[in-house]
Coordinates of C-alpha atoms (C1' of nucleotides) in Angstrom, one line a residue:
Chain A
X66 CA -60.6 151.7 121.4
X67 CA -61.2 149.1 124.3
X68 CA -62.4 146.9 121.5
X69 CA -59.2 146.3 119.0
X70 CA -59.2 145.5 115.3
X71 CA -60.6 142.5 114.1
X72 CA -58.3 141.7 111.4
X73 CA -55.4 139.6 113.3
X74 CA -55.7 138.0 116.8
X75 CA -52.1 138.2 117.4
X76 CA -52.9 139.2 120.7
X77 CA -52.7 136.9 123.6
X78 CA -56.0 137.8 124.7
X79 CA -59.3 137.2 122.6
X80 CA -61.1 140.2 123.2
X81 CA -64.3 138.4 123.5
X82 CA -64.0 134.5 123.9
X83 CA -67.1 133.9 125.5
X84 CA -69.6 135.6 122.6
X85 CA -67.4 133.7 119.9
X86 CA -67.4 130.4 121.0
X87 CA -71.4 131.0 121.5
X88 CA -71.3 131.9 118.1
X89 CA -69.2 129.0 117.1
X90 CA -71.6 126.5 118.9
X91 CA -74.6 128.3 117.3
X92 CA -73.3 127.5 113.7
X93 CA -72.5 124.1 115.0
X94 CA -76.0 123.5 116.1
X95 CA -77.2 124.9 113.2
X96 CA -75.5 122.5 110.9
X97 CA -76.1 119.6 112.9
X98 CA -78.1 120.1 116.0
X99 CA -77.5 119.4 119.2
X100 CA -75.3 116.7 118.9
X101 CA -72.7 119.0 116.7
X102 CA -72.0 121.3 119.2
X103 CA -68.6 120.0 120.0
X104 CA -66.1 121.8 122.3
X105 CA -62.9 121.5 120.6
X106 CA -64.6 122.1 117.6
X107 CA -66.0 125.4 118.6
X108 CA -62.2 126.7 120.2
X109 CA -60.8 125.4 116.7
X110 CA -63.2 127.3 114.8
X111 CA -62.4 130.3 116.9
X112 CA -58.7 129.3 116.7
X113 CA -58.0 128.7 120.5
X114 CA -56.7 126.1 122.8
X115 CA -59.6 123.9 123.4
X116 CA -59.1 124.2 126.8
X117 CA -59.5 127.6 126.8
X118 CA -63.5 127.2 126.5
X119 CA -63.2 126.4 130.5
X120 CA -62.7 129.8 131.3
X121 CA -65.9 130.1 130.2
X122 CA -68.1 127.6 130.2
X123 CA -67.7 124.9 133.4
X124 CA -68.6 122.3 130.9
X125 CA -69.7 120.9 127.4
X126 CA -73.4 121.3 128.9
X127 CA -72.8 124.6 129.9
X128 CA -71.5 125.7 126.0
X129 CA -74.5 123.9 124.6
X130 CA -77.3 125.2 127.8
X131 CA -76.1 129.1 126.3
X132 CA -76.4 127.5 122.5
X133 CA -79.9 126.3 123.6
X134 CA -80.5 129.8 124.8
X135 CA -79.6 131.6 121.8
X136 CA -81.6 129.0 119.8
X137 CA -84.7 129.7 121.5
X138 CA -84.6 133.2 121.5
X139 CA -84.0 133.0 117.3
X140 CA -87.3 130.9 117.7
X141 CA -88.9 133.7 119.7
X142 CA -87.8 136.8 117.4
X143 CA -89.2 134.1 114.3
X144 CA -92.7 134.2 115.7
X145 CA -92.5 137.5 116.6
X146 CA -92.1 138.9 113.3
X147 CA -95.1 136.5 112.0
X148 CA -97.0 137.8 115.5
X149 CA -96.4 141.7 114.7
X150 CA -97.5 140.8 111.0
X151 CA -101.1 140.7 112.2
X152 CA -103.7 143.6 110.1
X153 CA -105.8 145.2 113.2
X154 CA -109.6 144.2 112.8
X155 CA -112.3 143.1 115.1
X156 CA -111.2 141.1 118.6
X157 CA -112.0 137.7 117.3
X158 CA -110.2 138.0 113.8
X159 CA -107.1 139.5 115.3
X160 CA -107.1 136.8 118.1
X161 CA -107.7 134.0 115.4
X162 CA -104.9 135.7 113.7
X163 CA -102.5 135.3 116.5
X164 CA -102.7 132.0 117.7
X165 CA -102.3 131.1 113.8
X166 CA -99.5 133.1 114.1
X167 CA -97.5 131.9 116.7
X168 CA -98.3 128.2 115.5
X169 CA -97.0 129.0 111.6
X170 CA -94.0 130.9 113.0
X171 CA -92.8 127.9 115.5
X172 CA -93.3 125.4 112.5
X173 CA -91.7 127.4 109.7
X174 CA -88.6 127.9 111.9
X175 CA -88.3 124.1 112.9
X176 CA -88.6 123.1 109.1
X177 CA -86.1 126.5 108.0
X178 CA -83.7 125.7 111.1
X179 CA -83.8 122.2 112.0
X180 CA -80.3 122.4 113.6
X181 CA -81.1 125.0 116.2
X182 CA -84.8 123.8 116.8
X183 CA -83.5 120.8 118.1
X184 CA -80.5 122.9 120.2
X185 CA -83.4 124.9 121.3
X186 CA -85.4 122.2 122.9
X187 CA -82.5 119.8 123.6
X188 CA -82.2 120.7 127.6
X189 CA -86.0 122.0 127.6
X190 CA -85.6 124.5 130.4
X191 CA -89.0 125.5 131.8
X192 CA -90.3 128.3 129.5
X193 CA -92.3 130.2 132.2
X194 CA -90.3 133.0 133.3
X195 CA -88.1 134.3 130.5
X196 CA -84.4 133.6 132.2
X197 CA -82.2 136.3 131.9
X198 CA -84.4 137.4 129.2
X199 CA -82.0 135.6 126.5
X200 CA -84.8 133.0 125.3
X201 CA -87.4 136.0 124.5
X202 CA -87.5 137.7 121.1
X203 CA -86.9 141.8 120.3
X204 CA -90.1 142.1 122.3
X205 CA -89.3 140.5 125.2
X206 CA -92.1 137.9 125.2
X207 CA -90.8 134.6 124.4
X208 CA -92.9 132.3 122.0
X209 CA -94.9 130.5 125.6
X210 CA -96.2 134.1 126.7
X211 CA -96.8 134.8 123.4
X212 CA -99.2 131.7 123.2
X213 CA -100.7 132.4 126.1
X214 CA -101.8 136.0 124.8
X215 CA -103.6 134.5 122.1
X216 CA -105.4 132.4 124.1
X217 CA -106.0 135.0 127.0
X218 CA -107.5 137.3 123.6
X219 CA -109.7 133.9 122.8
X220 CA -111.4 134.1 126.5
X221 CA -111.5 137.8 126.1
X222 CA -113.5 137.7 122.8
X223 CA -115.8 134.7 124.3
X224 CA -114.9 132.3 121.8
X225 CA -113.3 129.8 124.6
X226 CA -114.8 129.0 127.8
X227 CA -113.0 130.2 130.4
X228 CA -113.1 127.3 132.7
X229 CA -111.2 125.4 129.9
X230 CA -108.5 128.4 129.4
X231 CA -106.5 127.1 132.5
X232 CA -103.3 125.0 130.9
X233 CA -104.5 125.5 127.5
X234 CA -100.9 126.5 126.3
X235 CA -100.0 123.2 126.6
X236 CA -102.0 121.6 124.3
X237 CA -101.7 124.3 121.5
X238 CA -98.1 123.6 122.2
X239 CA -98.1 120.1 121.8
X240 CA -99.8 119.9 118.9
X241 CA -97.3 122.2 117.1
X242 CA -94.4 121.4 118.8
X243 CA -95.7 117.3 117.7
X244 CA -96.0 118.3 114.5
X245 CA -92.7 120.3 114.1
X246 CA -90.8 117.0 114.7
X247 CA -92.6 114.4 112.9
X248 CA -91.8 117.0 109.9
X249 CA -87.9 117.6 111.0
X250 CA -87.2 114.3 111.8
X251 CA -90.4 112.1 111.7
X252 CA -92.1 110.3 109.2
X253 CA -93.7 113.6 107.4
X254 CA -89.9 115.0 106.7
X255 CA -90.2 113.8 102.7
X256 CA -93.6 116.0 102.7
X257 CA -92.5 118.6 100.3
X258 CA -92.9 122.3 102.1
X259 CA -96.2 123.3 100.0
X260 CA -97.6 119.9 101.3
X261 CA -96.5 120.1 104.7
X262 CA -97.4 124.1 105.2
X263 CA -100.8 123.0 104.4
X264 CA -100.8 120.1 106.7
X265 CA -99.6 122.7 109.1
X266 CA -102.7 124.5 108.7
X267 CA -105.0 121.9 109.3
X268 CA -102.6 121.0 112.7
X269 CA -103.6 124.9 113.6
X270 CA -107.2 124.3 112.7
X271 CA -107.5 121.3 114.7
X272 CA -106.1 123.2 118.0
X273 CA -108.7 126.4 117.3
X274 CA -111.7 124.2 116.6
X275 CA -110.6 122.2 119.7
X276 CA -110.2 124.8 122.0
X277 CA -113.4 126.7 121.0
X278 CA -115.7 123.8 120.0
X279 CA -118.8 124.1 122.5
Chain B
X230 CA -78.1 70.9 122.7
X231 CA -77.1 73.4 120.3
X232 CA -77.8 76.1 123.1
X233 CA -75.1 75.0 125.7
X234 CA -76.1 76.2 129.6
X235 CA -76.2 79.7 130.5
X236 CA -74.1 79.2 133.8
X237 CA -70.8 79.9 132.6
X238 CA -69.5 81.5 129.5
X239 CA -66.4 80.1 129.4
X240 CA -67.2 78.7 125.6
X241 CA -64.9 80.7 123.5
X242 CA -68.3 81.6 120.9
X243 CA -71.4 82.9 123.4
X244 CA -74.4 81.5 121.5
X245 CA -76.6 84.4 120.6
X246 CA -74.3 87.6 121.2
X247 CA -76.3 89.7 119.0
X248 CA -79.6 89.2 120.8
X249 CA -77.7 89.4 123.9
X250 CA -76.2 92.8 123.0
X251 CA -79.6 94.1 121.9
X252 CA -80.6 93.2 125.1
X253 CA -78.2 95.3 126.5
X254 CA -78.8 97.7 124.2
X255 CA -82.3 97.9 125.4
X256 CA -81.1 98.0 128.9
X257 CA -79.2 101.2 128.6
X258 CA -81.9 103.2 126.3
X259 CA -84.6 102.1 129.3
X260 CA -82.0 103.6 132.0
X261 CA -80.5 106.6 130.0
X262 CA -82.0 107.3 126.5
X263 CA -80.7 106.7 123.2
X264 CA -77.2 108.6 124.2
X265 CA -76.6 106.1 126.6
X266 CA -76.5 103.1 124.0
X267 CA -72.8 103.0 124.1
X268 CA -71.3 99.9 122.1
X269 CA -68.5 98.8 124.8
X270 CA -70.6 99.4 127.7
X271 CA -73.1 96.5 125.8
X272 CA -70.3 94.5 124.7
X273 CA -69.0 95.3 128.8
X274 CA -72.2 93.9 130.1
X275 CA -72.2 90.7 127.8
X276 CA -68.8 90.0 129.2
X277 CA -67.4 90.0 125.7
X278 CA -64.8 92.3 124.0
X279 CA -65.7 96.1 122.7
X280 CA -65.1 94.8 118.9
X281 CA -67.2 91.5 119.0
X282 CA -70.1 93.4 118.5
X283 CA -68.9 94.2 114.8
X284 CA -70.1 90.8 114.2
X285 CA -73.6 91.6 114.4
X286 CA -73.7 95.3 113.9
X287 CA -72.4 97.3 111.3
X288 CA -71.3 100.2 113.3
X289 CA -72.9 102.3 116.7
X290 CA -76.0 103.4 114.9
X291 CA -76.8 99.5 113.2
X292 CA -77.6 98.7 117.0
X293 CA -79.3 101.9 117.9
X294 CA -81.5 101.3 115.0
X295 CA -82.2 97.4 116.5
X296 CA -83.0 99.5 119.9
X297 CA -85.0 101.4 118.4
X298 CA -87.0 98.8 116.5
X299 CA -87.3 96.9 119.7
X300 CA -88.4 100.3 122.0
X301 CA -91.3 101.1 119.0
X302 CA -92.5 97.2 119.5
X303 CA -92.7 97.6 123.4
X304 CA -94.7 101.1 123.0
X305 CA -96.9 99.2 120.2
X306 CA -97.5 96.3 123.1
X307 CA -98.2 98.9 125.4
X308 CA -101.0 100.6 122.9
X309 CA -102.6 97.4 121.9
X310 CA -103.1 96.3 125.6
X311 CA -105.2 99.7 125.8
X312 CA -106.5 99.3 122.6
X313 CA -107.7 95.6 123.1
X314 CA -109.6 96.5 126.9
X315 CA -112.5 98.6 124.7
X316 CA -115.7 96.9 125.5
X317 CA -117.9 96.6 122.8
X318 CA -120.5 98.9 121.7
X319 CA -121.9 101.0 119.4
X320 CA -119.7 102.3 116.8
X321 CA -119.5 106.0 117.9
X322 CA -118.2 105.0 121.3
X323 CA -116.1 102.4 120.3
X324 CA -114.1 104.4 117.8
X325 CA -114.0 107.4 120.4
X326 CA -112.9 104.8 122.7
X327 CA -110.1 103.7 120.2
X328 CA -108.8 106.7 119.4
X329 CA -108.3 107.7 123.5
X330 CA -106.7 104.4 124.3
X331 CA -103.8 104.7 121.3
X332 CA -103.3 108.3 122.5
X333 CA -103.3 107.7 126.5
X334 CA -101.5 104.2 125.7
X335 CA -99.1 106.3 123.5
X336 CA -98.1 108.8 126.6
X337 CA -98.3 106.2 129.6
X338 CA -95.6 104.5 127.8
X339 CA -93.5 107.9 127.5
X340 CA -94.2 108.4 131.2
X341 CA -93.6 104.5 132.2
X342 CA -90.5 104.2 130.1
X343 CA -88.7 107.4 129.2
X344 CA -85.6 106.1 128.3
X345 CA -87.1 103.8 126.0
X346 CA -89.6 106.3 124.2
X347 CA -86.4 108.4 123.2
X348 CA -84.7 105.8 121.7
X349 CA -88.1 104.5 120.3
X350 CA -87.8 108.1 118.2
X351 CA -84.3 108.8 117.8
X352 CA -84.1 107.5 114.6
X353 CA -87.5 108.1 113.5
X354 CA -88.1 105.7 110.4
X355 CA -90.9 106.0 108.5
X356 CA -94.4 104.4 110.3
X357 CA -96.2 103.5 107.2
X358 CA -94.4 99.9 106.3
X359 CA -94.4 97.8 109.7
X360 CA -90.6 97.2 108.8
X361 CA -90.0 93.2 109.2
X362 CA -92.8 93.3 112.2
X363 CA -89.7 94.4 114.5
X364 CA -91.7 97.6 115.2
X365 CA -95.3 96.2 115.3
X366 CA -97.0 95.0 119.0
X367 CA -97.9 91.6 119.2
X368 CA -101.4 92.2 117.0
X369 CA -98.8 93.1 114.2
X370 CA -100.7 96.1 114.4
X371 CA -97.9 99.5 114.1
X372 CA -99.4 102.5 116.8
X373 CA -99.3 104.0 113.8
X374 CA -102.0 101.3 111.9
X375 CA -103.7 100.8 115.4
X376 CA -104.3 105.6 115.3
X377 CA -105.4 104.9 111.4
X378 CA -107.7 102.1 112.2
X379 CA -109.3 104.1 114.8
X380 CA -109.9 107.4 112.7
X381 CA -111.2 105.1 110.0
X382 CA -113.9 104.4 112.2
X383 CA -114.6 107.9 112.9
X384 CA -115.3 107.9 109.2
X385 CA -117.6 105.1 109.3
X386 CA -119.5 105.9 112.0
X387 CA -120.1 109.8 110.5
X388 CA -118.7 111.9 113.2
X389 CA -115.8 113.0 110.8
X390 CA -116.0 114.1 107.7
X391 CA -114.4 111.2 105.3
X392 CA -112.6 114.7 103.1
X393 CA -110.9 115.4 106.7
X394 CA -109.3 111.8 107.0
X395 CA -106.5 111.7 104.7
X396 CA -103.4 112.0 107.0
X397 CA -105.9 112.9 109.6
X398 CA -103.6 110.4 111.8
X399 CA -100.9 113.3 111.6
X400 CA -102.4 115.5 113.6
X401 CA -103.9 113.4 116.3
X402 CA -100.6 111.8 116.3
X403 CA -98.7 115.4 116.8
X404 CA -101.2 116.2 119.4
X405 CA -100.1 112.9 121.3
X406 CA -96.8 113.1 120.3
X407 CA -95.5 116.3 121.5
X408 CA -97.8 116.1 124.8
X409 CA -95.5 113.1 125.3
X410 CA -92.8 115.2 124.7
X411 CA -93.4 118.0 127.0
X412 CA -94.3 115.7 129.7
X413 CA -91.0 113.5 130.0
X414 CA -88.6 116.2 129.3
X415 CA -90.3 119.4 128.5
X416 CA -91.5 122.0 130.8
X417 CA -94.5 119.9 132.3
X418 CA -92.2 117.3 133.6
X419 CA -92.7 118.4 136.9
X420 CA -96.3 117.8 136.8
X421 CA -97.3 115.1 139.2
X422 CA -98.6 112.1 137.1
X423 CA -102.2 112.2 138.3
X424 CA -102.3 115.9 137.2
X425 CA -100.0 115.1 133.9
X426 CA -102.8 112.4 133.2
X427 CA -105.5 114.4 133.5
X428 CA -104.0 117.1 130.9
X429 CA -103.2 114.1 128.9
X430 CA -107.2 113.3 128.5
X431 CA -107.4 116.9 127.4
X432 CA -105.4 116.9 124.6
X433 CA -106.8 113.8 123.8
X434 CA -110.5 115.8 124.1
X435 CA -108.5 118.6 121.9
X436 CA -107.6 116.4 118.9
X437 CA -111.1 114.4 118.7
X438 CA -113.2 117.7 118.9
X439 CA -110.9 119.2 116.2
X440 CA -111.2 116.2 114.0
X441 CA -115.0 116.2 114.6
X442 CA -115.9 119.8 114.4
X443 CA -119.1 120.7 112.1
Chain C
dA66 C1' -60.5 64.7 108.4
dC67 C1' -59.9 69.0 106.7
dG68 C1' -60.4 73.4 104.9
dA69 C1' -63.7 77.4 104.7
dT70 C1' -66.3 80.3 107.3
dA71 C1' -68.2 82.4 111.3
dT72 C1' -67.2 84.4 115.6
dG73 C1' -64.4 86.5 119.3
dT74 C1' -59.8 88.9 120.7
dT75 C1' -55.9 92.0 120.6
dT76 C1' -53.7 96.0 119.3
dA77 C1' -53.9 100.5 117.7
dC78 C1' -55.5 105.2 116.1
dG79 C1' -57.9 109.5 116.3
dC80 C1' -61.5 111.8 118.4
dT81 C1' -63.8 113.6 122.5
dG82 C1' -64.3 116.0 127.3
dT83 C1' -61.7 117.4 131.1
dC84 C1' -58.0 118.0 134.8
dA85 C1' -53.6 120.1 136.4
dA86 C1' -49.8 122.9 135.7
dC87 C1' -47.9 126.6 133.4
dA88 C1' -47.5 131.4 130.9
dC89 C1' -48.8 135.7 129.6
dT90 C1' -51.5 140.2 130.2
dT91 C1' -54.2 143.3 132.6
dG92 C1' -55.4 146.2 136.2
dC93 C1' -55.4 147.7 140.8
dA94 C1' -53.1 149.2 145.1
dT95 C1' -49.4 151.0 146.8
Chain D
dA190 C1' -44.0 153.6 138.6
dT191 C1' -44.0 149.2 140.4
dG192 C1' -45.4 144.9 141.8
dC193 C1' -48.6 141.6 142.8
dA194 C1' -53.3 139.3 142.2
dA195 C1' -56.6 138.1 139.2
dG196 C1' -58.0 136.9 134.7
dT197 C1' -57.2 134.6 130.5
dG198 C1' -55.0 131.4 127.1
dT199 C1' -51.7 127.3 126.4
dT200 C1' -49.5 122.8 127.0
dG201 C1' -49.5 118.2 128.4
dA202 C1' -51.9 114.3 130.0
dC203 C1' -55.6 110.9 130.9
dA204 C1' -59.7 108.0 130.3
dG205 C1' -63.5 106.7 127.4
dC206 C1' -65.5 106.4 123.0
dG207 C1' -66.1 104.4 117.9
dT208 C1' -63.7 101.7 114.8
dA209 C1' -60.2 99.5 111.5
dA210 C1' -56.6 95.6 110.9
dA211 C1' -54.6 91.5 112.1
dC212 C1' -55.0 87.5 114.6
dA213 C1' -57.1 83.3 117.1
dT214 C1' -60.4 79.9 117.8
dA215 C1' -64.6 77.4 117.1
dT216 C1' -68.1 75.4 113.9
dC217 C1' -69.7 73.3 109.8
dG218 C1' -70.0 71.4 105.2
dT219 C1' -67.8 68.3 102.3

DNA sequence: ACGATATGTTTACGCTGTCAACACTTGCAT
DNA sequence: ATGCAAGTGTTGACAGCGTAAACATATCGT
């Protein structure tokens, strides 16, 4: 019973302000990005005083940091699913599999959530350590550590040298992450999606046949 | 005579506000991004009033757009500067040579002028047309032409495959692009620039092995 | 010389983020 | 149980923003 019915907020209290509004600003950033994630927008939508945000949130930044948050960790549970989706086989196939994986995932989420892609990687924390474990998927390994088990399974199969596996994340990342905008907001965003999945393809086989070339 | 002295404004008309406020314009992209283009602060810093600048600009984003145009033609100066310093050669080298100067060109400017890369990209029009030569370097050449011309040699020279070229310049440019990305306000910009650099010549070593691979 | 047009100004409105002061509710200590 | 402190939501206010309408002044073509 501590959590009351729904139906009316007659109540003076909310009940659970700080979850709402999140939600609020998620749908905001999901219809318009970053930008839409407005304050007295979100309290409207929840129907409270606007000020009433500030009890808990310091700031505008502070609504849209947890907005960014929830974003990513979407992104993360996205990639997981396309990760897990991965038929056992030998080492190489499997590890081929998963950084093809992880790069399809990331793109198919910027190009089926532009809005919260955008939140996601509007205040790009540092993705190292998980934080607070609110940017990582169901699994608990958010999209970066799930890049850098692919390539870890490439060195562990011999198909990359290992001298060159040292910051190789970021280049796998850049080249999706690259590609991700110019098709949400760059020049490729007329490609229709057959065209551009394929294109996305070709950006994946570019990163493998970098990483591994001899 | 028809452009009075630049001492004093005390002339009711000012003589060339729209440049003047793209200048501005420019002035605040370079110091704070394309959020920091604010129409009054321009019209502040011209000495004129907020609604003179309706004169020459539609609305907020009619200037943005100009600041944009103008940001793209500074990065495109910036590329053909690289671009022009290849000492000639033999094809092979040359073209390698090409393609690393756009790309390296292409993130030195993101490093050297962050403010102005963002705006460069905020509105990202389409590359293909060189859209009234606002957004082309002084070669007239768009990064985008000078990235084509460069992978067109790679195609005349043999080291790629002439089926792999179309929209080849996609993903070298999402390579580039997102490295540029991560580095002025993604998790690498922490990275000292010497260190940064040299991950930037990696990517670069990414995208022409994957274009090149057998 | 004079009227049309271009250019800059003033005033005003609604929107935003945010601060300060106030009101209600809850829960803990007596 | 009672009463006070903390937590939570509201009201009112302010400055800054983009922008529309009405007005003022300069420039130019005839």
């Amino acid at each position: 019973m501590t959590t009351p019915a729904e139906g009316q907020r007659q109540n003076y209290h909310h009940g659970d302000l700080m979850q709402a509004l999140l939600a609020a600003g998620v749908d905001l950033a999901r219809e318009g990005g970053p930008d839409a994630v407005v304050l007295r927008e979100a309290t409207r939508r929840v129907g409270v005083s606007p000020n009433a945000a500030y009890r808990h949130f310091a700031d505008r930044d502070a609504l849209l940091d947890a907005v960014s948050d929830a974003a990513l960790a979407q992104l993360a549970t996205a990639i997981d699913a396309h990760f897990d989706a991965i038929a056992p086989g030998d080492a190489e196939t499997v590890a081929r599999a998963h950084l093809r994986a992880v790069g399809t995932g990331y793109v198919a989420f910027a190009q089926d959530e532009p809005g919260l892609f955008r939140a996601a990687f509007f205040v790009p924390a540092d993705l190292h350590n998980p934080g607070t474990a609110a940017r990582s998927g169901p699994s608990g390994r958010s999209p970066f550590v799930l890049l850098a088990d692919a390539l870890d399974e490439f060195v562990a199969c011999g198909i990359m040298p290992s001298a060159r596996r040292p910051q190789a994340e970021f280049l796998a990342w850049s080249a999706v992450h690259g590609f991700a905008l110019l098709v949400i907001d760059g020049p490729l965003r007329a490609l229709p999606r057959g065209q551009a999945d394929a294109v996305t393809q070709r950006v994946i086989d570019m990163v493998e046949a970098g990483l591994t070339a001899p």
